[in-house]
Tab-separated table of C-alpha atoms and ligand atoms in Angstrom:
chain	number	residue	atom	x	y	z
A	148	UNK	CA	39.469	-14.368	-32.732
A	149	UNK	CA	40.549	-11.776	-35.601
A	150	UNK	CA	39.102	-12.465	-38.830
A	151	UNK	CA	41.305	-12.926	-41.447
A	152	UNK	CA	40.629	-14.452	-45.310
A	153	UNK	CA	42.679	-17.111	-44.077
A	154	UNK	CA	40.939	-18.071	-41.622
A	155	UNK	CA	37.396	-18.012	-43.231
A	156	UNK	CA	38.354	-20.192	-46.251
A	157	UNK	CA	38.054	-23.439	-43.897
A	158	UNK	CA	34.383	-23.192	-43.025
A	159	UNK	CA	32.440	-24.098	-46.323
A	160	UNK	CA	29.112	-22.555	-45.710
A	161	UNK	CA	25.672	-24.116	-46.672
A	162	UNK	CA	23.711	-22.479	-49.172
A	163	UNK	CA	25.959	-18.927	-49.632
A	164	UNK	CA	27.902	-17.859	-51.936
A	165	UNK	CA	31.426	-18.952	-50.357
A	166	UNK	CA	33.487	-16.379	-52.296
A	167	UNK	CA	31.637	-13.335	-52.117
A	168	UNK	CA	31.131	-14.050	-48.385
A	169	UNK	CA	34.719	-14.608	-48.118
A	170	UNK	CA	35.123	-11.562	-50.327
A	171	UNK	CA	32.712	-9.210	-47.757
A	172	UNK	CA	31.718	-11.073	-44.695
A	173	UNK	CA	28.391	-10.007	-42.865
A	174	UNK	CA	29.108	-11.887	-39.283
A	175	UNK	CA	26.991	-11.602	-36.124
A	176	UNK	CA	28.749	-11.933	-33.181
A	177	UNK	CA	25.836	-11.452	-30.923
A	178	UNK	CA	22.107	-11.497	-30.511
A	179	UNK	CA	19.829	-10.109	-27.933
A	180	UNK	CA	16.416	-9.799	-28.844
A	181	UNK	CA	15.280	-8.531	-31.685
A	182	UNK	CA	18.382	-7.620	-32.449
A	183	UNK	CA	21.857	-9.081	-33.566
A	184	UNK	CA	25.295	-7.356	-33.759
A	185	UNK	CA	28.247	-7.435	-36.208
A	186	UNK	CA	31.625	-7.454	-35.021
A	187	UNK	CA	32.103	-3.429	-34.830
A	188	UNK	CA	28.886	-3.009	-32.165
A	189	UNK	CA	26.403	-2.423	-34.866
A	190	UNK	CA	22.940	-3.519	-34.612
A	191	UNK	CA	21.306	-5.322	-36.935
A	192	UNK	CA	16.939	-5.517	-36.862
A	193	UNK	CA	16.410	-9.402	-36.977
A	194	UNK	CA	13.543	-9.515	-39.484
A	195	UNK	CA	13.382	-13.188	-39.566
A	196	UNK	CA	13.125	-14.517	-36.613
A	197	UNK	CA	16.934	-15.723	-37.964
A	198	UNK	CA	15.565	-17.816	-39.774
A	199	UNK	CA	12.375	-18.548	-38.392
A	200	UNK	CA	13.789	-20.081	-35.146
A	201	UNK	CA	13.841	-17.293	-32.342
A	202	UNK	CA	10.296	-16.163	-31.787
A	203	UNK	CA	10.802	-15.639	-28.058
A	204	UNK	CA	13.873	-13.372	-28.990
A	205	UNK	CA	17.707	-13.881	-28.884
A	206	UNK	CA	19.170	-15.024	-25.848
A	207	UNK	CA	16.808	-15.518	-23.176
A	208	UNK	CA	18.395	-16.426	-20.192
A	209	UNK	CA	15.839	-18.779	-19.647
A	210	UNK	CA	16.686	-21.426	-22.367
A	211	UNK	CA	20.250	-20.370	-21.632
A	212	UNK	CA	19.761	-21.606	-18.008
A	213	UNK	CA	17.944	-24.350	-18.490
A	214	UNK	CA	20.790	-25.548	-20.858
A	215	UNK	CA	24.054	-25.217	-18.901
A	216	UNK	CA	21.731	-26.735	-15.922
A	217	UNK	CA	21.277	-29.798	-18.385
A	218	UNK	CA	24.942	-29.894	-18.898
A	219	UNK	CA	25.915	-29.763	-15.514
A	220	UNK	CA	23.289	-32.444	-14.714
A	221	UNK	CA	23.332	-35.439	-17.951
A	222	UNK	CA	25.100	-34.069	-20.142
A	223	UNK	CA	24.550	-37.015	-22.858
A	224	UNK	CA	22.646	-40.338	-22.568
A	225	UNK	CA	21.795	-42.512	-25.664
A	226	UNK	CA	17.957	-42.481	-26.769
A	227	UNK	CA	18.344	-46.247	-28.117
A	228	UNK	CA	17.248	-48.317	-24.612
A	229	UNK	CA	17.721	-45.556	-22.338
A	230	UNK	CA	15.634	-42.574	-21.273
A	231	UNK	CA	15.737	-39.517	-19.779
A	232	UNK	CA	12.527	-37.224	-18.147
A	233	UNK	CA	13.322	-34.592	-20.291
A	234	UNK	CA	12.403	-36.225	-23.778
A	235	UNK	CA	9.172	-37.693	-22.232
A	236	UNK	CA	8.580	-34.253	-20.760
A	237	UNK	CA	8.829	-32.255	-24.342
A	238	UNK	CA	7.035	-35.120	-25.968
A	239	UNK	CA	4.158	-34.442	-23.770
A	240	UNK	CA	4.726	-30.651	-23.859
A	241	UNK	CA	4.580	-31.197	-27.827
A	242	UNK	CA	1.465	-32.869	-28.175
A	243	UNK	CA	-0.264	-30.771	-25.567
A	244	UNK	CA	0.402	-28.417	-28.546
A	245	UNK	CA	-0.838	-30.625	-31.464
A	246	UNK	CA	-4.368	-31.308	-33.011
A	247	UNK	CA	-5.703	-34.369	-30.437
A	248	UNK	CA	-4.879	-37.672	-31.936
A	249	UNK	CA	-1.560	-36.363	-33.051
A	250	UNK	CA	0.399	-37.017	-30.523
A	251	UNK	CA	2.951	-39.150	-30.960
A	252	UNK	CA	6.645	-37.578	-30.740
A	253	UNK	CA	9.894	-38.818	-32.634
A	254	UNK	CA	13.013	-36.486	-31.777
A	255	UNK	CA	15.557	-35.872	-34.703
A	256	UNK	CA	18.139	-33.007	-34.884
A	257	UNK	CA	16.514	-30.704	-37.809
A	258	UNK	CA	14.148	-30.259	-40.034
A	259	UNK	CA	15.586	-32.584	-42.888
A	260	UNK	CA	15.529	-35.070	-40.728
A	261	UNK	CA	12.034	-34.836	-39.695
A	262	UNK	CA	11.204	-34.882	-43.108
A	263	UNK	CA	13.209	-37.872	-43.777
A	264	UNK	CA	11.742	-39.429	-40.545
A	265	UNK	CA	8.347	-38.536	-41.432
A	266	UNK	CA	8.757	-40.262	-45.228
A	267	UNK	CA	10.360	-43.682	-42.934
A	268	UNK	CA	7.289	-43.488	-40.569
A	269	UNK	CA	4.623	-43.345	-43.729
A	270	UNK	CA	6.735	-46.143	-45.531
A	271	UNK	CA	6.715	-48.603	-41.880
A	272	UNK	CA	2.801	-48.322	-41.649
A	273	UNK	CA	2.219	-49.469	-45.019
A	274	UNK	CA	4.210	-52.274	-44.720
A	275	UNK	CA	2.867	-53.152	-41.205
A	276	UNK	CA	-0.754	-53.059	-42.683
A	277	UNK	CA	0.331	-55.211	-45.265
A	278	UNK	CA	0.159	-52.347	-47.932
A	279	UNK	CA	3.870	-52.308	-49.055
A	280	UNK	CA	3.046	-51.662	-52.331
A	281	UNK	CA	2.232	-47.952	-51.149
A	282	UNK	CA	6.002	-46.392	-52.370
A	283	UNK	CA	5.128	-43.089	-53.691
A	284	UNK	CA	5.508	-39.945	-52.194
A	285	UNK	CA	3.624	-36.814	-53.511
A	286	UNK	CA	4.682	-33.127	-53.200
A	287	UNK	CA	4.376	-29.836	-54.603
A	288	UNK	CA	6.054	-27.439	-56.977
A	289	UNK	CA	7.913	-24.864	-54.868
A	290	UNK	CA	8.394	-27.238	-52.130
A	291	UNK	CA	11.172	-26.748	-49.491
A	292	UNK	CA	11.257	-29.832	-47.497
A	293	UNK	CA	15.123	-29.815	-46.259
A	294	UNK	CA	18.080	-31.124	-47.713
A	295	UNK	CA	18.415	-34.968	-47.146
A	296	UNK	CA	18.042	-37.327	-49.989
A	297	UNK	CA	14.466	-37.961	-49.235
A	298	UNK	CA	13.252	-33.977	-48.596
A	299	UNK	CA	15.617	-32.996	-51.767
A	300	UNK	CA	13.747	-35.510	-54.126
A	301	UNK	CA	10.759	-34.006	-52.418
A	302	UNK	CA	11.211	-30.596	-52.399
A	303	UNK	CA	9.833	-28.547	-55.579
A	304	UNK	CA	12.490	-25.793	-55.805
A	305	UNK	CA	14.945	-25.936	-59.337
A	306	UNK	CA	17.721	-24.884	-57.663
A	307	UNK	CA	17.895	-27.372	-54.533
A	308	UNK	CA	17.533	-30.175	-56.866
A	309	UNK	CA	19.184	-29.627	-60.212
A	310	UNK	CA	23.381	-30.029	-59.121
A	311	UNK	CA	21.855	-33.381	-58.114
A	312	UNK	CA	20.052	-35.279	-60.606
A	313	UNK	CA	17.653	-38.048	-59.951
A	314	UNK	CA	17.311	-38.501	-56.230
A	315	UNK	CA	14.730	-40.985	-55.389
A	316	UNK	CA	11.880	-42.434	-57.872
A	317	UNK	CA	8.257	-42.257	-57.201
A	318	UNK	CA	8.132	-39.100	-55.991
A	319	UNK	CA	4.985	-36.771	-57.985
A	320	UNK	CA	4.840	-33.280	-57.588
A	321	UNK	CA	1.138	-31.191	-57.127
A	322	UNK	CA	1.473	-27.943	-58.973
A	323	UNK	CA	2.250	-24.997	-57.104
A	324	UNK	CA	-0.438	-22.753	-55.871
A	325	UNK	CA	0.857	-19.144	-56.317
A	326	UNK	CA	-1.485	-18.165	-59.076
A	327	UNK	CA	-1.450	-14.293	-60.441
A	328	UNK	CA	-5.365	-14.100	-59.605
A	329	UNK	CA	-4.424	-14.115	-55.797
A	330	UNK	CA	-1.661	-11.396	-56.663
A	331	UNK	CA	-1.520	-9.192	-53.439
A	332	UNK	CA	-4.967	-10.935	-51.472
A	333	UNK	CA	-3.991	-11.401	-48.107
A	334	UNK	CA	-4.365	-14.193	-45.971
A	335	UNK	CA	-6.409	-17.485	-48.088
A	336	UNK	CA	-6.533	-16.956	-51.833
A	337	UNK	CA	-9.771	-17.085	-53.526
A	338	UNK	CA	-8.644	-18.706	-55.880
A	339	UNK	CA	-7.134	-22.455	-56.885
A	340	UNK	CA	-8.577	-24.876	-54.489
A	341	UNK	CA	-9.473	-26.980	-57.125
A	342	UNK	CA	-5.253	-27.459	-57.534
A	343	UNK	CA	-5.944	-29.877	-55.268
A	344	UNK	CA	-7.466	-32.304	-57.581
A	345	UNK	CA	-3.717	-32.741	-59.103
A	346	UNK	CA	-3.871	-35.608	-56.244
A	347	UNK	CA	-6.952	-37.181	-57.605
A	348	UNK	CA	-5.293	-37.150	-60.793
A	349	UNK	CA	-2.099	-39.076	-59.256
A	350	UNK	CA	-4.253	-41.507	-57.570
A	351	UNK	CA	-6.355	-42.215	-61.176
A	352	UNK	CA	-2.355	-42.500	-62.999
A	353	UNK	CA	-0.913	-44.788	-60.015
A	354	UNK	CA	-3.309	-46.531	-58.773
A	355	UNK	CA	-5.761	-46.472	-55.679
A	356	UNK	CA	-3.207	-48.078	-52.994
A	357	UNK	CA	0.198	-46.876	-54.358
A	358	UNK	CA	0.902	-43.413	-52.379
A	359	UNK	CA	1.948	-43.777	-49.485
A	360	UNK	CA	1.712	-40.136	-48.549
A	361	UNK	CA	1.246	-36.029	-49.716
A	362	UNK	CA	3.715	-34.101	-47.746
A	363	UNK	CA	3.106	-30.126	-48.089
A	364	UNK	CA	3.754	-27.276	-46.183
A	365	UNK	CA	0.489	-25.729	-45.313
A	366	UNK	CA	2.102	-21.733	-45.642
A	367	UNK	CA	5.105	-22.475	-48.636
A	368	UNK	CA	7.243	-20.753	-46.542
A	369	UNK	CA	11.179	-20.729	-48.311
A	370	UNK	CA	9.939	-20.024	-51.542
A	371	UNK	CA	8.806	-16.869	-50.976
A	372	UNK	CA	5.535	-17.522	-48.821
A	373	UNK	CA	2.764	-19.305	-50.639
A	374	UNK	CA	-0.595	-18.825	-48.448
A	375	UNK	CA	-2.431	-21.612	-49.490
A	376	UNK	CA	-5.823	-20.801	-51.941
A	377	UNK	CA	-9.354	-21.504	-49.667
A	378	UNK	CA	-10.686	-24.725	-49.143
A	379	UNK	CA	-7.439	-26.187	-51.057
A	380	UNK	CA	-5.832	-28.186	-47.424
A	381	UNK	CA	-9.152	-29.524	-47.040
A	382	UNK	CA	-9.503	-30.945	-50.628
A	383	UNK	CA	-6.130	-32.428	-49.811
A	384	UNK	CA	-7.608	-33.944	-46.816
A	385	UNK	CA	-10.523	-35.391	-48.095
A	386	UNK	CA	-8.741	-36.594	-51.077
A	387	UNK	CA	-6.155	-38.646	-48.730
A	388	UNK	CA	-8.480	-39.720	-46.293
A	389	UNK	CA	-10.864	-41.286	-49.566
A	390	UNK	CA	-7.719	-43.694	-50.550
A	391	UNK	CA	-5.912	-44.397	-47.392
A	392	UNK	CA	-3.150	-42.186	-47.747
A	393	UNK	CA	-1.314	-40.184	-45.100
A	394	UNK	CA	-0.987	-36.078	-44.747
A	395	UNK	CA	2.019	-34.900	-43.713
A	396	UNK	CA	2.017	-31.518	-42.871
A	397	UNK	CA	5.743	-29.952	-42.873
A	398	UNK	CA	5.306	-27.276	-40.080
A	399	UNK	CA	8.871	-26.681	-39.566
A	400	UNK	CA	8.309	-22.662	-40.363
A	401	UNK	CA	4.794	-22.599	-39.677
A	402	UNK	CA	5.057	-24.603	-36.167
A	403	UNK	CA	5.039	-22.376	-32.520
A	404	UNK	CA	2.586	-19.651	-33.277
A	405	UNK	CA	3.669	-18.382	-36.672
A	406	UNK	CA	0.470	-18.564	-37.429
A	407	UNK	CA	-1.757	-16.989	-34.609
A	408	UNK	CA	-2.442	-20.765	-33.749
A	409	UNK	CA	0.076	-23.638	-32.362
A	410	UNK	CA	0.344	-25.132	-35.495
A	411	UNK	CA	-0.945	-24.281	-38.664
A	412	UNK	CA	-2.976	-27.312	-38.288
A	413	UNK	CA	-4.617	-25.848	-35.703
A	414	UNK	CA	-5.357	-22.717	-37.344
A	415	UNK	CA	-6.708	-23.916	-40.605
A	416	UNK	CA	-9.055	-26.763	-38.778
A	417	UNK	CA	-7.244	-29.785	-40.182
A	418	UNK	CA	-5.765	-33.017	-38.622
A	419	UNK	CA	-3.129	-34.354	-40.529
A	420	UNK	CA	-1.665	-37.916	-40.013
A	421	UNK	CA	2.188	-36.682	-39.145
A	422	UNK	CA	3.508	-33.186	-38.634
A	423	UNK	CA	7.008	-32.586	-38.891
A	424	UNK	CA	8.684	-29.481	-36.886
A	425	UNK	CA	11.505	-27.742	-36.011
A	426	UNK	CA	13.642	-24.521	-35.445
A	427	UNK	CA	11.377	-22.692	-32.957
A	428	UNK	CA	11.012	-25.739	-30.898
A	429	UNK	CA	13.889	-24.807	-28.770
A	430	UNK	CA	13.479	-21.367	-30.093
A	431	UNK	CA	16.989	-22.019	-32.089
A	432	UNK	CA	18.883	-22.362	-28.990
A	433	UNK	CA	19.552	-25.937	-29.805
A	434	UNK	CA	19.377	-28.053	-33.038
A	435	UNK	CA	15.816	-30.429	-32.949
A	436	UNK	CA	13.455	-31.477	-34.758
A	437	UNK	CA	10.210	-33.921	-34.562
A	438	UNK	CA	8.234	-35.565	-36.232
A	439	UNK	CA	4.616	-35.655	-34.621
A	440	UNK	CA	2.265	-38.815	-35.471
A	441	UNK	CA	-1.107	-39.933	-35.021
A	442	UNK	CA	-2.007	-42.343	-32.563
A	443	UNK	CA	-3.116	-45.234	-34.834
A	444	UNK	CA	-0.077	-45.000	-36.717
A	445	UNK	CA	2.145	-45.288	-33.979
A	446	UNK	CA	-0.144	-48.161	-32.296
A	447	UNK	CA	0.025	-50.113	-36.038
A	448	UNK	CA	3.550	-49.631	-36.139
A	449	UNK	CA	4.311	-50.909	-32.406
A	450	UNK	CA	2.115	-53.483	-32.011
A	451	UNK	CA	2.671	-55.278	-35.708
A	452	UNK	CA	5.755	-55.694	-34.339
A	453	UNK	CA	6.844	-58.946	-32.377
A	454	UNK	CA	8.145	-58.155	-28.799
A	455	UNK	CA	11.681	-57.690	-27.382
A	456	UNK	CA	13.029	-56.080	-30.981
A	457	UNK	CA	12.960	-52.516	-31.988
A	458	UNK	CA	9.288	-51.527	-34.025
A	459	UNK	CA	10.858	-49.235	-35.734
A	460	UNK	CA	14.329	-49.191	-37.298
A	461	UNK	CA	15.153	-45.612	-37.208
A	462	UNK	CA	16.873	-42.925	-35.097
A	463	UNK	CA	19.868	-40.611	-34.380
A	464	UNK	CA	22.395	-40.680	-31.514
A	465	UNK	CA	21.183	-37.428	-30.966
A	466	UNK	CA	17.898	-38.421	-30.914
A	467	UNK	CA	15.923	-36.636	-28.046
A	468	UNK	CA	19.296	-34.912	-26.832
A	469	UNK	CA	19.056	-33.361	-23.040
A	470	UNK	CA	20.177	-30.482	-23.832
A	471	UNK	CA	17.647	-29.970	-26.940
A	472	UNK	CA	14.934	-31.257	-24.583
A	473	UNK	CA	16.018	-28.707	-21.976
A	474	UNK	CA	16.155	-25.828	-24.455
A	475	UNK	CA	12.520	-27.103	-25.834
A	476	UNK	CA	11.092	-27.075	-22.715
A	477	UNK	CA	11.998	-23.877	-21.687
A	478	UNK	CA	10.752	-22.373	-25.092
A	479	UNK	CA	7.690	-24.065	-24.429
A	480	UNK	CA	7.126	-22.636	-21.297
A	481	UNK	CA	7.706	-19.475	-22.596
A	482	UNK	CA	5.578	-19.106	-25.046
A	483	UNK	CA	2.959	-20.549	-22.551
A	484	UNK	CA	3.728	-17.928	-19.585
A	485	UNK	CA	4.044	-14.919	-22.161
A	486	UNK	CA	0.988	-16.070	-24.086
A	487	UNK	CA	3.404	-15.436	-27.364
A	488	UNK	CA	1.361	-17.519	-29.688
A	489	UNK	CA	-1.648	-14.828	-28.989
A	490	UNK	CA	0.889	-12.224	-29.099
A	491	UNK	CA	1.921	-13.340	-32.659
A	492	UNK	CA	-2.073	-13.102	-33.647
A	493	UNK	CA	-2.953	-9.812	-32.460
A	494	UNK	CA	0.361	-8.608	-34.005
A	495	UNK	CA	-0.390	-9.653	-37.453
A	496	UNK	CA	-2.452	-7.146	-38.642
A	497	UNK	CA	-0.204	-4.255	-37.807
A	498	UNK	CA	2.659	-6.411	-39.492
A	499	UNK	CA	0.720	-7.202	-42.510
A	500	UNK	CA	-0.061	-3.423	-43.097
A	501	UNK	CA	3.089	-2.317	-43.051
A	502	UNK	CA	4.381	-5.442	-45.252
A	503	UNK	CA	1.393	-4.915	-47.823
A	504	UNK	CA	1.767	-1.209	-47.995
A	505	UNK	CA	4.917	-1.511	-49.878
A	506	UNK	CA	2.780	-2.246	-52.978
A	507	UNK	CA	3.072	0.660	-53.870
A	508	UNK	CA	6.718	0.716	-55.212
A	509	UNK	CA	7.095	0.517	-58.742
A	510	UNK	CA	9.604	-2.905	-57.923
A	511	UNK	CA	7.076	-4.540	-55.584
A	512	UNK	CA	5.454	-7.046	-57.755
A	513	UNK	CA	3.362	-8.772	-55.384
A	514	UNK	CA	3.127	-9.185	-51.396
A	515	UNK	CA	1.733	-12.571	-49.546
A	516	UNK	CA	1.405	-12.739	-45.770
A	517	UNK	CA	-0.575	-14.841	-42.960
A	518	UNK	CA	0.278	-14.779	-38.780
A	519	UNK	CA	3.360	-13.190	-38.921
A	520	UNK	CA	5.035	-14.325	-41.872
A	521	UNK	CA	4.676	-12.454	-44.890
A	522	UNK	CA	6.840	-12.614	-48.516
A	523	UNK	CA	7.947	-9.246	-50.544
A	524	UNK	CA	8.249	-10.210	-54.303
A	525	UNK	CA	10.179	-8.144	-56.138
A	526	UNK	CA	10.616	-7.747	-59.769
A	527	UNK	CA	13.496	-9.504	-61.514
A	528	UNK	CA	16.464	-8.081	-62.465
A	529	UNK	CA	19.151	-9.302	-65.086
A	530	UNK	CA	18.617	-12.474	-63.643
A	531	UNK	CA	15.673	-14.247	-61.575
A	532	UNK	CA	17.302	-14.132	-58.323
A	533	UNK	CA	20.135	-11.733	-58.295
A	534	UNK	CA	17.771	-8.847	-57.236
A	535	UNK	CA	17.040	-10.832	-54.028
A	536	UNK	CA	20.603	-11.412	-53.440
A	537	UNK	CA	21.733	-7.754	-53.705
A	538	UNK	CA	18.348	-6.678	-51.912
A	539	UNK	CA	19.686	-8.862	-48.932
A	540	UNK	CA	23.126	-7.457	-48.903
A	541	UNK	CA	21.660	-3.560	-48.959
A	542	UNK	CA	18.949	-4.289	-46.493
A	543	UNK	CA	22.019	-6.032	-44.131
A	544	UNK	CA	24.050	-2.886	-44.599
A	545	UNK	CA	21.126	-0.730	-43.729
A	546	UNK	CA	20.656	-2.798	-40.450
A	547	UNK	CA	17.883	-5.443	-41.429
A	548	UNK	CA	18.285	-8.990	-41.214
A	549	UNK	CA	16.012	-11.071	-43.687
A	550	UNK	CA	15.981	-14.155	-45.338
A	551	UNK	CA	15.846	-13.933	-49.271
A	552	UNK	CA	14.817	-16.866	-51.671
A	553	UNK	CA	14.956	-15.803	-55.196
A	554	UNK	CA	13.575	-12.947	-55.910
A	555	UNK	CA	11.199	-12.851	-52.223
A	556	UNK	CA	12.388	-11.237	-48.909
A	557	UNK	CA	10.756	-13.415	-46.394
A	558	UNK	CA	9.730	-11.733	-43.050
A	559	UNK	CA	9.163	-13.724	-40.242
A	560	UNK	CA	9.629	-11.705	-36.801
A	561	UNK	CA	10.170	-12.559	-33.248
A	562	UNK	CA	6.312	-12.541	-31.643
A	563	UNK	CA	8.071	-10.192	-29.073
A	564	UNK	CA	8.375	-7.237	-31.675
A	565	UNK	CA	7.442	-4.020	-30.746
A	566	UNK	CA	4.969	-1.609	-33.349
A	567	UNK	CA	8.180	0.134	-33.243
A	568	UNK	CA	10.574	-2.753	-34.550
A	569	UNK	CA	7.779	-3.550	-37.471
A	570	UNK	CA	7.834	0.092	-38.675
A	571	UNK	CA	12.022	0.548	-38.640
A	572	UNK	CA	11.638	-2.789	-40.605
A	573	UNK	CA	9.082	-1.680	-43.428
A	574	UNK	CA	11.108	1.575	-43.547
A	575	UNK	CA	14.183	0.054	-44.064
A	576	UNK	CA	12.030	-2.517	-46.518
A	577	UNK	CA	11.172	0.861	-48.518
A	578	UNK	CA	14.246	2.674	-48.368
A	579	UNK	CA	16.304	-0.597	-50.081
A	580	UNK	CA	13.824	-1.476	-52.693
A	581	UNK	CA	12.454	1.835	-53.184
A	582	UNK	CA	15.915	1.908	-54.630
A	583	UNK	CA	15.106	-0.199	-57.862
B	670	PLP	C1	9.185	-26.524	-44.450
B	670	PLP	C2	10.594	-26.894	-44.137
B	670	PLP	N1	10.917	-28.186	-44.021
B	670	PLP	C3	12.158	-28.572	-43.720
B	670	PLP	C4	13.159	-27.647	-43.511
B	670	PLP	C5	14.549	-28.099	-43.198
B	670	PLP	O1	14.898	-27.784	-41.910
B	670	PLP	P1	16.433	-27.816	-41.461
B	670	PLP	O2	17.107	-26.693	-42.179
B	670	PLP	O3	16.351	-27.642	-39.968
B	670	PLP	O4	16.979	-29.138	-41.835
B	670	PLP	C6	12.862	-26.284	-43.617
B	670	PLP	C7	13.902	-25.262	-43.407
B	670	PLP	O5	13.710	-24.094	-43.614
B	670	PLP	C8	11.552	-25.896	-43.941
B	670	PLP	O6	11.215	-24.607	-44.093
């Protein structure tokens, strides 16, 4: 199909900026890879993984198999009183992944719904153990938890919340833990664990039994990658665990291997109660999402229930769709056969040294990284934000895909990147904002 204005103004795109899109579109009509291409052949580095769904690469024929098979086979089947082998298969495939004990597997269609999920699940419990009085959520500053109405009143990010006022009550928000005395440590600050007492804090203002649970993401990973400070996730932990209320850890970037680990659960050592995921579940070949729950919540929420009714109230028609469960089990068996989540662990260090090496550009004001996921901060411009706008349009034109939030280029690439792909990334990093 030609691309004409005309034909672009119908599609209102999420979270660009319609008219200057319209004005100078930057398409992809194909991906293979590490690498997409526009519409004239050229190939464009895919420094984020798109955006953070495609560790195994673009296009494996694989998933793409797997898929049309699916198709061909059952194409569609409801998830509300009818099953298919696939969804049991990924559920098990999933929490072979998960810390033990967490493994429990609701299927949504993204993200925001898993958060949104996740938030129903915590609410249920409560009431089934008679502790319905448990209707706050906690957060953090800096937050990105998706876009529904429950993950918007969650998330901690001005921008995502401010066109839409109140949202939902009861919701507190931690502080953020991005503090200037970590400025440029890689890996676990040193510093700010005690942030974490912010929850005691909450618990001594509401009251003992009135969160229901803390939902954070244990990297910060849209706003610019937030590693959290030493010891802080545990605080968290023990600080939940003391008055009964749930962790939710929102893995949806850090989930798959980003990490070096499965989850980031897994890497940092902690259980938490639910774990919601995403995006490189089925690599990004289909839409899914999950929400991952701990035995004794799922066995409190079934079995308060009386028989022969729904437990739980909740779910999407696409809910655990073939396809997705297709394309998720292929990705999984992927990143089992090609070992990619070991892959992604002995590649960080070479990553992180070229990512952290740009320091030394007078713009550069501060690099974070962990696993194979690092954040470039660069210094403002006229405004906070419209240097990481224009440093995503120049670093597109010079043939690098990355995801920008505010003033932060976020790199996140495939596990299958060659030393060669990270250093024509960090060069084309350096060229662009050695620019400023
Ligand atoms: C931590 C986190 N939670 C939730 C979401 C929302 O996921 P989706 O865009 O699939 O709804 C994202 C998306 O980037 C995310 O990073």
């Amino acid at each position: 199909m030609e691309t004409t204005l005309e034909n672009l103004e119908r599609h209102w795109m999420p979270f660009t900026p319609n008219r200057d899109f319209k004005r100078q579109p930057r398409m992809f009509v194909r991906a293979s890879g590490m690498y997409y291409s526009d519409p004239s052949g050229r190939r464009v580095l895919d420094g984020s993984s798109g955006l953070f769904c495609s560790p195994a690469g673009h296009c494996r024929p694989e998933i793409a198999a797997a898929v049309a098979e699916q198709l061909e086979t059952l194409d569609f089947t409801p998830s509300f009183l009818r099953g298919h082998p696939g969804a049991f298969a990924l559920a098990d495939g999933v929490a072979a992944l998960t810390p033990k004990g967490v493994d429990h597997v609701f299927f949504c269609n993204s993200g925001s719904e898993a958060v949104d999920t996740a938030m129903k699940v915590a609410l249920a419990y409560h009431i089934a153990r008679n502790e319905g009085q448990r209707n706050y959520f906690v957060s953090r500053e800096r937050a990105y938890h998706g876009v529904n109405i429950g993950g918007t009143a969650l998330s901690g990010m001005v921008r995502n919340r401010d066109t839409f006022g109140a949202l939902m009550p009861g919701i507190l928000h931690l502080r953020h833990t991005l503090l200037p005395e970590n400025r440029l440590s890689r890996g676990l600050g040193a510093k700010g664990a005690e942030l974490a007492e912010d929850l005691q804090r909450f618990v001594n203002l509401v009251g003992e039994k009135r969160i229901a649970a803390v939902f954070v993401e244990p990297i910060a990973g849209s706003t610019g990658v937030i590693v959290p400070p030493r010891g802080y996730l545990e605080r968290l932990r023990e600080i939940c665990t003391r008055y009964g209320i749930l962790l939710v850890f929102d893995e949806v970037i850090c989930g798959f291997g980003r990490t070096g680990a499965a989850f980031a659960a897994n890497e940092f050592g902690i259980t938490p109660d639910l774990m919601t995921m995403a995006k490189a579940l089925t690599n990004g070949a289909q839409p899914m999402g999950a929400v991952a729950v701990r035995d004794s919540i799922y066995r409190t929420i079934v079995d308060a229930a009386p028989g022969g009714m729904p437990e739980f109230f909740h779910g999407y028609t696409y809910s655990a769709h073939p396809a997705a469960c297709a394309a998720g089990l292929a990705t999984l068996a992927i990143y089992e056969r090609e070992q990619l989540f070991a892959r992604a662990r002995e590649l960080s260090d070479y990553f992180l040294d070229a990512m952290y090496a740009l320091q030394d550009l007078p713009a550069v004001a501060d690099v974070r990284g962990f696993g194979l996921l690092a954040g470039v901060e660069v210094k403002p411009g006229k405004a906070p934000g419209a240097r990481g706008v224009e440093l995503q349009g120049k670093l597109f034109d010079r043939g690098l895909h990355v995801k920008t939030t505010g003033d932060n280029a976020i790199m996140a690439p495939a596990f299958i990147a060659s030393r060669a792909d990270i250093d024509l990334m960090a060069q084309i990093l350096r060229d662009a904002i050695g620019e400023y």
